[in-house]
PDB file of C-alpha atoms in Angstrom:
ATOM      1  CA  VAL A   1      73.090 -54.503 166.876  1.00 90.00           C
ATOM      2  CA  ILE A   2      75.934 -56.036 168.933  1.00 93.00           C
ATOM      3  CA  ILE A   3      79.191 -54.170 168.822  1.00 94.00           C
ATOM      4  CA  PHE A   4      82.405 -55.831 169.795  1.00 92.00           C
ATOM      5  CA  GLN A   5      86.133 -55.471 169.925  1.00 91.00           C
ATOM      6  CA  ALA A   6      88.591 -58.397 170.388  1.00 90.00           C
ATOM      7  CA  ASP A   7      92.447 -58.728 170.462  1.00 90.00           C
ATOM      8  CA  ILE A   8      94.373 -60.840 168.081  1.00 88.00           C
ATOM      9  CA  ASP A   9      93.892 -63.826 169.866  1.00 87.00           C
ATOM     10  CA  GLY A  10      90.066 -63.530 169.838  1.00 87.00           C
ATOM     11  CA  THR A  11      89.626 -62.534 173.535  1.00 88.00           C
ATOM     12  CA  PHE A  12      86.928 -59.921 173.825  1.00 87.00           C
ATOM     13  CA  GLN A  13      88.055 -56.468 175.171  1.00 87.00           C
ATOM     14  CA  PHE A  14      84.533 -54.836 174.653  1.00 89.00           C
ATOM     15  CA  VAL A  15      80.849 -55.970 174.003  1.00 90.00           C
ATOM     16  CA  ASN A  16      77.980 -53.534 174.351  1.00 92.00           C
ATOM     17  CA  LYS A  17      74.963 -54.293 176.521  1.00 91.00           C
ATOM     18  CA  THR A  18      72.987 -55.676 173.500  1.00 92.00           C
ATOM     19  CA  GLY A  19      75.787 -58.298 173.184  1.00 90.00           C
ATOM     20  CA  PHE A  20      75.518 -59.409 176.883  1.00 89.00           C
ATOM     21  CA  ASN A  21      71.690 -59.573 176.702  1.00 90.00           C
ATOM     22  CA  THR A  22      71.786 -61.648 173.372  1.00 91.00           C
ATOM     23  CA  PHE A  23      74.586 -64.066 174.298  1.00 91.00           C
ATOM     24  CA  GLY A  24      73.709 -64.294 178.026  1.00 89.00           C
ATOM     25  CA  TYR A  25      77.251 -63.476 179.386  1.00 87.00           C
ATOM     26  CA  ASN A  26      78.040 -60.696 181.697  1.00 84.00           C
ATOM     27  CA  LYS A  27      80.920 -58.010 182.121  1.00 83.00           C
ATOM     28  CA  LYS A  28      82.735 -60.217 184.688  1.00 83.00           C
ATOM     29  CA  ASP A  29      83.203 -62.832 181.754  1.00 79.00           C
ATOM     30  CA  ILE A  30      85.009 -60.178 179.736  1.00 77.00           C
ATOM     31  CA  ALA A  31      86.984 -58.730 182.661  1.00 73.00           C
ATOM     32  CA  ASP A  32      88.356 -62.283 183.493  1.00 75.00           C
ATOM     33  CA  GLY A  33      89.703 -62.321 179.807  1.00 72.00           C
ATOM     34  CA  GLU A  34      88.216 -65.848 179.461  1.00 71.00           C
ATOM     35  CA  LEU A  35      85.522 -64.974 176.833  1.00 76.00           C
ATOM     36  CA  ASN A  36      86.909 -65.880 173.370  1.00 81.00           C
ATOM     37  CA  ALA A  37      85.204 -65.290 170.066  1.00 85.00           C
ATOM     38  CA  LEU A  38      85.081 -69.034 169.195  1.00 85.00           C
ATOM     39  CA  GLN A  39      82.811 -69.571 172.221  1.00 86.00           C
ATOM     40  CA  MET A  40      80.125 -67.717 170.528  1.00 89.00           C
ATOM     41  CA  PHE A  41      79.884 -70.080 167.640  1.00 92.00           C
ATOM     42  CA  ILE A  42      78.995 -73.640 167.174  1.00 93.00           C
ATOM     43  CA  PRO A  43      81.918 -76.081 166.695  1.00 92.00           C
ATOM     44  CA  GLU A  44      80.904 -76.688 163.084  1.00 94.00           C
ATOM     45  CA  ASP A  45      81.504 -72.944 162.345  1.00 92.00           C
ATOM     46  CA  HIS A  46      84.869 -72.674 164.094  1.00 91.00           C
ATOM     47  CA  GLN A  47      87.122 -73.193 161.145  1.00 91.00           C
ATOM     48  CA  LYS A  48      85.086 -70.687 158.998  1.00 90.00           C
ATOM     49  CA  VAL A  49      85.245 -68.188 161.742  1.00 88.00           C
ATOM     50  CA  LEU A  50      88.963 -68.574 162.189  1.00 86.00           C
ATOM     51  CA  ILE A  51      89.655 -68.201 158.511  1.00 86.00           C
ATOM     52  CA  ASP A  52      87.466 -65.009 158.359  1.00 85.00           C
ATOM     53  CA  TYR A  53      89.122 -63.716 161.517  1.00 85.00           C
ATOM     54  CA  ASN A  54      92.563 -64.227 160.175  1.00 83.00           C
ATOM     55  CA  LYS A  55      91.622 -62.433 156.834  1.00 83.00           C
ATOM     56  CA  VAL A  56      90.729 -59.428 158.768  1.00 83.00           C
ATOM     57  CA  LEU A  57      93.790 -59.508 160.923  1.00 81.00           C
ATOM     58  CA  ASN A  58      96.023 -59.887 157.979  1.00 79.00           C
ATOM     59  CA  LYS A  59      94.288 -57.139 156.089  1.00 72.00           C
ATOM     60  CA  MET A  60      93.170 -59.563 153.301  1.00 62.00           C
ATOM     61  CA  GLY A  61      90.568 -57.066 152.305  1.00 55.00           C
ATOM     62  CA  GLU A  62      89.538 -54.199 154.641  1.00 56.00           C
ATOM     63  CA  GLU A  63      86.740 -55.919 156.169  1.00 57.00           C
ATOM     64  CA  VAL A  64      84.750 -59.054 156.267  1.00 59.00           C
ATOM     65  CA  GLY A  65      81.292 -58.127 154.962  1.00 63.00           C
ATOM     66  CA  TRP A  66      78.309 -59.597 156.699  1.00 67.00           C
ATOM     67  CA  ALA A  67      79.561 -63.224 156.890  1.00 84.00           C
ATOM     68  CA  GLU A  68      76.856 -65.644 158.247  1.00 90.00           C
ATOM     69  CA  TYR A  69      77.366 -68.050 161.179  1.00 93.00           C
ATOM     70  CA  THR A  70      75.451 -70.023 163.680  1.00 94.00           C
ATOM     71  CA  ALA A  71      75.922 -68.420 167.185  1.00 94.00           C
ATOM     72  CA  ILE A  72      75.256 -70.039 170.478  1.00 93.00           C
ATOM     73  CA  GLN A  73      74.312 -68.478 173.697  1.00 92.00           C
ATOM     74  CA  LYS A  74      75.780 -69.253 177.036  1.00 90.00           C
ATOM     75  CA  GLU A  75      72.931 -71.567 177.879  1.00 91.00           C
ATOM     76  CA  GLY A  76      73.214 -73.379 174.570  1.00 91.00           C
ATOM     77  CA  LYS A  77      70.369 -71.912 172.393  1.00 94.00           C
ATOM     78  CA  LYS A  78      71.706 -71.484 168.612  1.00 95.00           C
ATOM     79  CA  PHE A  79      70.684 -68.772 166.345  1.00 95.00           C
ATOM     80  CA  PRO A  80      71.894 -67.310 162.995  1.00 95.00           C
ATOM     81  CA  VAL A  81      74.038 -64.119 162.989  1.00 94.00           C
ATOM     82  CA  SER A  82      75.655 -61.924 160.436  1.00 91.00           C
ATOM     83  CA  ILE A  83      78.951 -60.189 161.222  1.00 91.00           C
ATOM     84  CA  ARG A  84      80.793 -57.376 159.722  1.00 89.00           C
ATOM     85  CA  ALA A  85      84.289 -56.810 161.021  1.00 89.00           C
ATOM     86  CA  THR A  86      87.543 -54.812 160.306  1.00 88.00           C
ATOM     87  CA  HIS A  87      90.911 -54.712 161.785  1.00 88.00           C
ATOM     88  CA  ILE A  88      92.331 -52.391 164.319  1.00 89.00           C
ATOM     89  CA  GLU A  89      95.719 -50.782 164.066  1.00 88.00           C
ATOM     90  CA  ASP A  90      98.003 -48.964 166.667  1.00 89.00           C
ATOM     91  CA  THR A  91      99.750 -45.699 165.710  1.00 90.00           C
ATOM     92  CA  ASN A  92     102.527 -47.696 163.992  1.00 90.00           C
ATOM     93  CA  GLY A  93     100.182 -49.650 161.613  1.00 85.00           C
ATOM     94  CA  LYS A  94     100.436 -52.820 163.593  1.00 89.00           C
ATOM     95  CA  VAL A  95      97.275 -54.896 163.813  1.00 88.00           C
ATOM     96  CA  THR A  96      96.091 -55.253 167.457  1.00 90.00           C
ATOM     97  CA  GLY A  97      92.608 -56.805 167.031  1.00 89.00           C
ATOM     98  CA  ILE A  98      89.249 -56.575 165.309  1.00 90.00           C
ATOM     99  CA  ARG A  99      86.211 -54.465 165.784  1.00 91.00           C
ATOM    100  CA  GLY A 100      82.681 -55.271 164.406  1.00 91.00           C
ATOM    101  CA  VAL A 101      79.095 -55.530 164.650  1.00 93.00           C
ATOM    102  CA  VAL A 102      76.909 -58.680 164.861  1.00 93.00           C
ATOM    103  CA  GLU A 103      73.225 -58.860 163.969  1.00 92.00           C
ATOM    104  CA  ASP A 104      70.806 -61.695 164.991  1.00 92.00           C
ATOM    105  CA  ILE A 105      69.194 -62.609 161.773  1.00 91.00           C
ATOM    106  CA  SER A 106      66.680 -65.135 163.122  1.00 90.00           C
ATOM    107  CA  GLU A 107      63.678 -63.110 162.016  1.00 90.00           C
ATOM    108  CA  LYS A 108      65.200 -62.463 158.602  1.00 89.00           C
ATOM    109  CA  LYS A 109      65.792 -66.217 158.278  1.00 87.00           C
ATOM    110  CA  LYS A 110      62.229 -66.967 159.351  1.00 89.00           C
ATOM    111  CA  THR A 111      60.936 -64.659 156.801  1.00 90.00           C
ATOM    112  CA  GLN A 112      63.003 -66.024 154.037  1.00 87.00           C
ATOM    113  CA  GLU A 113      61.726 -69.466 154.905  1.00 88.00           C
ATOM    114  CA  ILE A 114      58.098 -68.347 154.773  1.00 89.00           C
ATOM    115  CA  MET A 115      58.830 -66.624 151.392  1.00 91.00           C
ATOM    116  CA  ILE A 116      60.381 -69.733 150.077  1.00 90.00           C
ATOM    117  CA  GLN A 117      57.394 -71.787 151.186  1.00 90.00           C
ATOM    118  CA  SER A 118      55.013 -69.346 149.611  1.00 89.00           C
ATOM    119  CA  GLU A 119      56.839 -69.373 146.375  1.00 90.00           C
ATOM    120  CA  LYS A 120      56.702 -73.219 146.443  1.00 89.00           C
ATOM    121  CA  MET A 121      52.904 -73.133 147.050  1.00 89.00           C
ATOM    122  CA  VAL A 122      52.458 -70.580 144.238  1.00 88.00           C
ATOM    123  CA  SER A 123      54.452 -72.899 141.952  1.00 88.00           C
ATOM    124  CA  VAL A 124      52.453 -75.903 143.001  1.00 87.00           C
ATOM    125  CA  GLY A 125      49.319 -73.909 142.423  1.00 86.00           C
ATOM    126  CA  GLY A 126      50.331 -72.939 138.999  1.00 86.00           C
ATOM    127  CA  LEU A 127      51.249 -76.539 138.078  1.00 87.00           C
ATOM    128  CA  ALA A 128      47.849 -77.723 139.467  1.00 86.00           C
ATOM    129  CA  ALA A 129      46.082 -75.181 137.419  1.00 85.00           C
ATOM    130  CA  GLY A 130      47.986 -76.137 134.307  1.00 85.00           C
ATOM    131  CA  MET A 131      47.300 -79.806 134.866  1.00 88.00           C
ATOM    132  CA  ALA A 132      43.719 -79.189 135.469  1.00 85.00           C
ATOM    133  CA  HIS A 133      43.531 -77.179 132.300  1.00 84.00           C
ATOM    134  CA  GLU A 134      45.219 -79.970 130.459  1.00 87.00           C
ATOM    135  CA  LEU A 135      42.707 -82.469 131.740  1.00 87.00           C
ATOM    136  CA  ASN A 136      39.744 -80.433 131.252  1.00 87.00           C
ATOM    137  CA  ASN A 137      40.186 -79.817 127.496  1.00 87.00           C
ATOM    138  CA  PRO A 138      39.896 -83.520 126.540  1.00 89.00           C
ATOM    139  CA  LEU A 139      37.400 -84.266 129.266  1.00 90.00           C
ATOM    140  CA  GLY A 140      35.212 -81.391 128.035  1.00 88.00           C
ATOM    141  CA  ALA A 141      35.258 -82.898 124.553  1.00 89.00           C
ATOM    142  CA  ILE A 142      34.274 -86.296 125.921  1.00 91.00           C
ATOM    143  CA  LEU A 143      31.427 -84.884 127.985  1.00 90.00           C
ATOM    144  CA  GLN A 144      30.204 -82.995 124.975  1.00 91.00           C
ATOM    145  CA  ALA A 145      30.269 -85.989 122.639  1.00 92.00           C
ATOM    146  CA  THR A 146      28.521 -88.185 125.249  1.00 92.00           C
ATOM    147  CA  GLN A 147      25.762 -85.663 125.631  1.00 91.00           C
ATOM    148  CA  ASN A 148      25.283 -85.573 121.899  1.00 91.00           C
ATOM    149  CA  VAL A 149      24.919 -89.333 121.821  1.00 92.00           C
ATOM    150  CA  LEU A 150      22.237 -89.188 124.594  1.00 91.00           C
ATOM    151  CA  ARG A 151      20.412 -86.463 122.903  1.00 91.00           C
ATOM    152  CA  ARG A 152      20.364 -88.136 119.479  1.00 91.00           C
ATOM    153  CA  LEU A 153      19.040 -91.411 120.947  1.00 91.00           C
ATOM    154  CA  SER A 154      16.411 -89.633 123.057  1.00 90.00           C
ATOM    155  CA  PRO A 155      12.710 -90.180 122.164  1.00 91.00           C
ATOM    156  CA  ASP A 156      11.921 -86.676 123.629  1.00 90.00           C
ATOM    157  CA  LEU A 157      13.556 -84.779 120.720  1.00 90.00           C
ATOM    158  CA  LYS A 158      11.325 -84.613 117.515  1.00 90.00           C
ATOM    159  CA  THR A 159      14.408 -84.230 115.273  1.00 92.00           C
ATOM    160  CA  ASN A 160      15.277 -87.895 116.101  1.00 92.00           C
ATOM    161  CA  PHE A 161      12.043 -89.271 114.747  1.00 89.00           C
ATOM    162  CA  GLU A 162      12.499 -88.837 111.110  1.00 90.00           C
ATOM    163  CA  PRO A 163      16.090 -90.529 110.911  1.00 91.00           C
ATOM    164  CA  ALA A 164      14.814 -93.319 113.359  1.00 91.00           C
ATOM    165  CA  LYS A 165      11.779 -94.080 111.123  1.00 90.00           C
ATOM    166  CA  LYS A 166      13.936 -94.218 108.060  1.00 92.00           C
ATOM    167  CA  TYR A 167      15.786 -97.008 109.445  1.00 92.00           C
ATOM    168  CA  GLY A 168      12.860 -98.817 111.254  1.00 93.00           C
ATOM    169  CA  ILE A 169      13.960 -97.959 114.803  1.00 92.00           C
ATOM    170  CA  ASP A 170      11.438 -97.272 117.610  1.00 93.00           C
ATOM    171  CA  LEU A 171      13.257 -94.821 119.875  1.00 92.00           C
ATOM    172  CA  HIS A 172      11.095 -95.705 122.827  1.00 92.00           C
ATOM    173  CA  ASN A 173      12.107 -99.407 122.592  1.00 92.00           C
ATOM    174  CA  LEU A 174      15.777 -98.287 121.999  1.00 92.00           C
ATOM    175  CA  GLN A 175      15.519 -96.328 125.157  1.00 91.00           C
ATOM    176  CA  SER A 176      13.989 -99.161 127.134  1.00 92.00           C
ATOM    177  CA  TYR A 177      16.731-101.448 125.928  1.00 92.00           C
ATOM    178  CA  MET A 178      19.411 -98.926 126.833  1.00 91.00           C
ATOM    179  CA  ASP A 179      17.883 -98.450 130.297  1.00 90.00           C
ATOM    180  CA  GLU A 180      17.706-102.166 130.880  1.00 92.00           C
ATOM    181  CA  ARG A 181      21.347-102.789 129.817  1.00 92.00           C
ATOM    182  CA  GLU A 182      22.384 -99.595 131.853  1.00 92.00           C
ATOM    183  CA  ILE A 183      23.929 -98.023 128.782  1.00 91.00           C
ATOM    184  CA  ASN A 184      22.340 -94.638 129.610  1.00 88.00           C
ATOM    185  CA  SER A 185      23.836 -94.851 133.215  1.00 89.00           C
ATOM    186  CA  PHE A 186      27.331 -95.625 131.644  1.00 88.00           C
ATOM    187  CA  LEU A 187      27.050 -92.748 129.259  1.00 88.00           C
ATOM    188  CA  LYS A 188      25.962 -90.340 131.934  1.00 86.00           C
TER     189      LYS A 188
END
């Protein structure tokens, strides 16, 4: 966790070793008084950072609780951070700056993305299973009906001979006709 302290203008007064290692700056950058809080964030986040910074300085709420921003290292690498800060007062109650902690939440964000993708895959799997079930029900009925037609026209089943004889149908000739016209292959 990075611990920092900055004056009311956002110039850093203190940053712990983790902060230097994470952002790529050194103690000389702070000693020169040139390292400003806004430098730590991408330009698109500057307005949000300023608004939250002013809320803390003006005591609008005791602290900013874990606001998320995109930070930027000295060499330009961007990464997500979460910051919690509170104002600092002198003995007269005058606000002199802010103090806070910064957490690199890159791994947390990656884990969230993986979980979101996993949930999407579970949803897609559920939809696919539901669709397969909806398709299999009518297909099962069609398959069963087709198999019954093939069995009732088959000369191999003795139960078919009596009804065929009653109507003067030779099942072997019917089967040959159905094979020649490829009716059996269509049904199969």
